[in-house]
Amino acid sequence: MRVAILQIEGTNCEEESYTAFKELRQEVEYLHLNLLKNRRKVLENYDILFIPGGFSAGDYVRAGAIFAARLKAIAMRELKNFVDEGKIIIGVCNGFQVLIELGLLPAVDGISEKPEAALMINDSNKFECRWTYLKKENDSIFTKDVPDIISLPVAHAEGKFVTDKKIMERIIENKQIAFKYIEPDGSKAHYPWNPNGSMEDIAAITNPQGNVLGIMPHPERAFFPYQHPDWSRKERARGDGFWIFKSIIERKH
Ligand SMILES: NC(=O)CC[C@H](N)C(=O)O
């Protein structure tokens, strides 16, 4: 599949994301937003759009707000077509914040003009950076091959998923929750295992159609076994994040 890793000033982990798709033998390239702006590249030439993490535009206003506003002005119609055609969009961390700002998530009744949720400042009021445990909550093209419990790292200041009661009911009803934070023993997460205070301990959601994923933890930072801190003690064939990439790639085979 043809994968685009979207970049603007301040995005990060593009290289880890690129490497992950390359390892899975996909046609992957970096795509700077300005190339879409001047029409040197077009979204319809790709099958997967990957919006990486980072501190796009310095996290000014709100994390992801400026990136989303610029993307919306340049390519909103193309983004809608991309989603309607069943192509895949993944937003990791800052990328998740962008997808919420764009109304591509949670999109309980389809793409929304205004954001239906927010990724607010963490309850701790500080940047939280640690390995978390996640429980798989739905079956989608992003989670198909993923074990029930995985461990991925978070690194964010604005990761608290909040929405109103009605939207949350729809998210649950539509089975849009992809991963929840849990404690290491598998029980309901409390701080620090829920690092931000997210409602329902939400770490990742999909749209109702299941072709757009927003995830706060970073699967690309856990693609290889040696990226895990316990790698020399615990034998792993793959990093836990590998399974998310594999699920996406194998979907069309
Ligand atoms: N790792 C990230 O993408 C961080 C996202 C954003 N800069 C935040 O701190 O919330």
XYZ file of C-alpha atoms and ligand atoms in Angstrom:
263
model
C 0.000 0.000 0.000
C 1.068 3.598 -0.591
C 1.626 5.338 2.718
C 2.057 9.082 3.312
C 3.604 10.335 6.547
C 2.432 13.896 6.883
C 4.890 16.500 8.117
C 4.919 20.138 9.150
C 7.258 22.029 11.432
C 7.351 20.318 14.821
C 6.127 16.836 13.868
C 8.245 13.982 15.221
C 8.672 10.193 15.065
C 8.350 10.313 11.282
C 11.428 8.127 11.008
C 10.108 5.432 13.351
C 6.806 5.448 11.449
C 8.565 5.312 8.079
C 10.720 2.417 9.258
C 7.687 0.487 10.504
C 5.932 0.633 7.134
C 9.175 -0.046 5.275
C 9.802 -3.164 7.392
C 6.353 -4.342 6.305
C 7.369 -3.744 2.677
C 4.999 -0.882 1.965
C 5.567 2.026 -0.399
C 6.060 4.801 2.135
C 7.072 8.437 1.761
C 7.222 11.621 3.784
C 4.656 14.163 2.669
C 5.138 17.766 3.736
C 1.869 19.692 4.010
C 3.238 22.382 1.684
C 3.464 19.801 -1.111
C -0.294 19.302 -0.802
C -0.758 23.047 -0.654
C 0.992 23.712 -3.957
C -0.512 20.547 -5.525
C 2.872 18.914 -6.114
C 1.323 15.899 -4.327
C -2.292 14.802 -3.946
C -3.865 12.698 -1.226
C -5.744 10.476 -3.634
C -2.457 8.853 -4.658
C -2.149 7.189 -1.247
C -3.965 4.381 0.593
C -2.858 5.256 4.108
C -2.392 8.691 5.666
C -0.272 8.664 8.815
C -0.315 11.810 10.960
C 2.580 11.505 13.393
C 3.098 12.856 16.861
C 5.056 15.882 17.897
C 4.709 19.520 18.743
C 3.342 20.818 15.469
C 3.494 24.614 15.244
C 4.837 24.627 18.794
C 1.547 23.433 20.371
C 0.461 27.087 20.265
C -3.284 27.700 20.802
C -3.929 24.007 21.580
C -1.854 21.007 20.572
C -2.780 20.115 16.994
C -5.041 23.135 16.424
C -2.787 24.958 13.943
C -1.829 21.799 12.045
C -5.546 20.924 11.772
C -6.555 24.420 10.672
C -3.940 24.421 7.919
C -4.801 20.895 6.807
C -8.490 21.792 6.757
C -7.867 24.845 4.587
C -5.710 22.884 2.151
C -7.308 19.466 1.861
C -10.592 19.025 3.724
C -12.494 17.783 0.681
C -9.726 15.316 -0.172
C -9.694 14.107 3.421
C -13.453 13.490 3.317
C -13.112 11.542 0.061
C -10.230 9.577 1.549
C -12.402 8.503 4.488
C -15.495 7.836 2.338
C -13.491 5.590 0.036
C -12.573 3.447 3.043
C -8.898 4.424 2.951
C -7.006 4.474 6.223
C -6.049 7.419 8.423
C -3.996 7.028 11.597
C -3.218 9.864 13.963
C -0.745 9.200 16.750
C -0.680 11.547 19.746
C -0.396 14.990 18.129
C -1.965 13.290 15.094
C -4.914 12.169 17.256
C -5.310 15.769 18.436
C -5.404 16.851 14.768
C -8.095 14.283 13.885
C -10.283 15.465 16.771
C -9.851 19.115 15.729
C -10.797 18.200 12.146
C -13.989 16.425 13.240
C -12.753 13.160 11.648
C -13.011 11.633 15.126
C -15.131 10.581 16.922
C -17.500 11.457 14.048
C -20.330 9.496 15.670
C -22.694 10.509 12.851
C -20.062 11.046 10.162
C -17.452 13.785 9.794
C -18.443 16.716 11.949
C -18.088 20.434 11.137
C -17.155 21.202 14.723
C -15.044 19.129 17.132
C -17.227 16.705 19.119
C -14.558 15.998 21.723
C -11.261 17.356 23.008
C -7.900 16.126 24.159
C -7.448 18.406 27.132
C -4.500 19.140 29.383
C -3.671 16.109 31.534
C -5.214 16.062 35.023
C -1.688 16.239 36.462
C -1.218 19.525 34.562
C 2.118 18.295 33.261
C 3.731 16.342 30.461
C 3.363 12.594 31.134
C 5.966 10.299 29.639
C 5.939 6.580 30.521
C 5.036 3.101 29.369
C 1.353 2.284 29.748
C -0.709 -0.888 29.505
C -3.573 -1.002 27.046
C -6.526 -3.330 26.668
C -7.972 -3.938 23.244
C -11.644 -2.995 23.233
C -12.904 -3.473 19.672
C -12.265 -5.459 16.557
C -11.225 -3.251 13.693
C -8.646 -3.199 10.936
C -6.303 -1.556 13.447
C -6.715 -4.143 16.199
C -7.386 -7.422 14.391
C -3.960 -8.977 15.008
C -3.237 -7.195 18.288
C -3.003 -9.218 21.528
C -5.628 -8.373 24.191
C -3.125 -6.509 26.347
C -0.148 -4.564 25.018
C 2.299 -2.017 26.362
C 3.045 1.233 24.540
C 4.659 4.502 25.655
C 2.828 7.815 26.058
C 4.449 11.257 25.886
C 1.998 14.124 25.988
C 0.679 17.106 27.900
C -2.777 17.205 26.301
C -4.184 13.690 26.249
C -7.288 13.761 28.423
C -10.132 12.599 26.184
C -13.355 14.412 27.072
C -16.719 14.725 25.435
C -20.339 15.167 26.488
C -22.570 12.390 27.801
C -24.521 11.911 24.579
C -21.454 11.622 22.356
C -19.834 9.241 24.819
C -22.935 7.032 24.728
C -22.719 6.941 20.940
C -18.982 6.160 21.015
C -19.684 3.191 23.278
C -22.753 2.080 21.329
C -20.798 2.247 18.031
C -17.938 0.249 19.620
C -15.509 3.043 18.735
C -13.184 2.585 21.700
C -10.110 0.799 20.351
C -7.871 0.761 23.458
C -8.286 1.661 27.127
C -5.542 2.263 29.661
C -5.402 -0.415 32.356
C -3.296 -1.102 35.468
C -0.428 -3.612 35.099
C -2.644 -6.262 36.772
C -5.383 -5.704 34.184
C -7.797 -3.814 36.475
C -9.333 -0.376 35.878
C -6.644 2.256 35.469
C -5.999 5.088 37.898
C -3.240 7.680 37.722
C -0.438 7.162 36.745
C -1.600 4.189 34.617
C -4.313 6.359 33.153
C -1.764 9.117 32.525
C -4.156 11.931 31.731
C -7.589 11.380 33.312
C -9.330 10.423 30.033
C -13.019 9.604 30.345
C -13.604 5.847 30.193
C -9.796 5.489 30.320
C -9.780 6.041 26.563
C -6.386 5.729 24.893
C -7.573 5.265 21.298
C -10.780 5.481 19.277
C -11.867 4.773 15.732
C -14.613 6.318 13.654
C -17.828 4.231 13.393
C -16.746 2.831 9.980
C -13.457 1.732 11.529
C -11.056 3.229 8.981
C -9.803 6.214 11.037
C -7.797 5.637 14.235
C -6.629 8.167 16.808
C -4.252 6.834 19.446
C -2.415 8.732 22.202
C 0.314 6.135 22.913
C 2.975 5.619 20.250
C 2.940 2.235 18.435
C 5.898 3.276 16.256
C 8.027 3.666 19.390
C 7.406 -0.001 20.193
C 7.750 -1.630 16.784
C 10.962 -3.561 17.496
C 11.434 -5.730 20.626
C 14.494 -3.720 21.655
C 12.447 -0.512 21.953
C 10.807 -1.936 25.107
C 12.619 -1.094 28.347
C 12.527 -4.744 29.529
C 13.762 -6.098 26.198
C 16.777 -7.901 27.621
C 14.665 -9.675 30.280
C 11.494 -10.491 28.356
C 11.686 -12.477 25.155
C 9.520 -10.926 22.432
C 9.373 -11.815 18.756
C 7.997 -8.350 17.998
C 7.442 -5.045 19.730
C 3.827 -4.602 20.857
C 3.280 -1.729 18.421
C 4.187 -4.022 15.527
C 0.791 -5.729 15.764
C -1.088 -2.505 15.041
C 0.932 -1.884 11.870
C 0.571 -5.523 10.841
C -3.222 -5.431 11.317
C -3.496 -2.427 9.004
C -1.245 -3.836 6.298
C -2.776 -7.285 6.196
C -6.282 -5.942 5.919
C -6.339 -5.852 2.146
C -4.554 -9.148 1.537
N 4.049 13.092 21.571
C 3.148 13.949 21.121
O 2.685 13.868 19.984
C 2.766 15.079 22.017
C 1.562 15.835 21.567
C 1.452 17.231 22.127
N 2.628 18.015 21.822
C 1.243 17.143 23.617
O 2.141 17.371 24.365
O 0.149 16.838 24.046
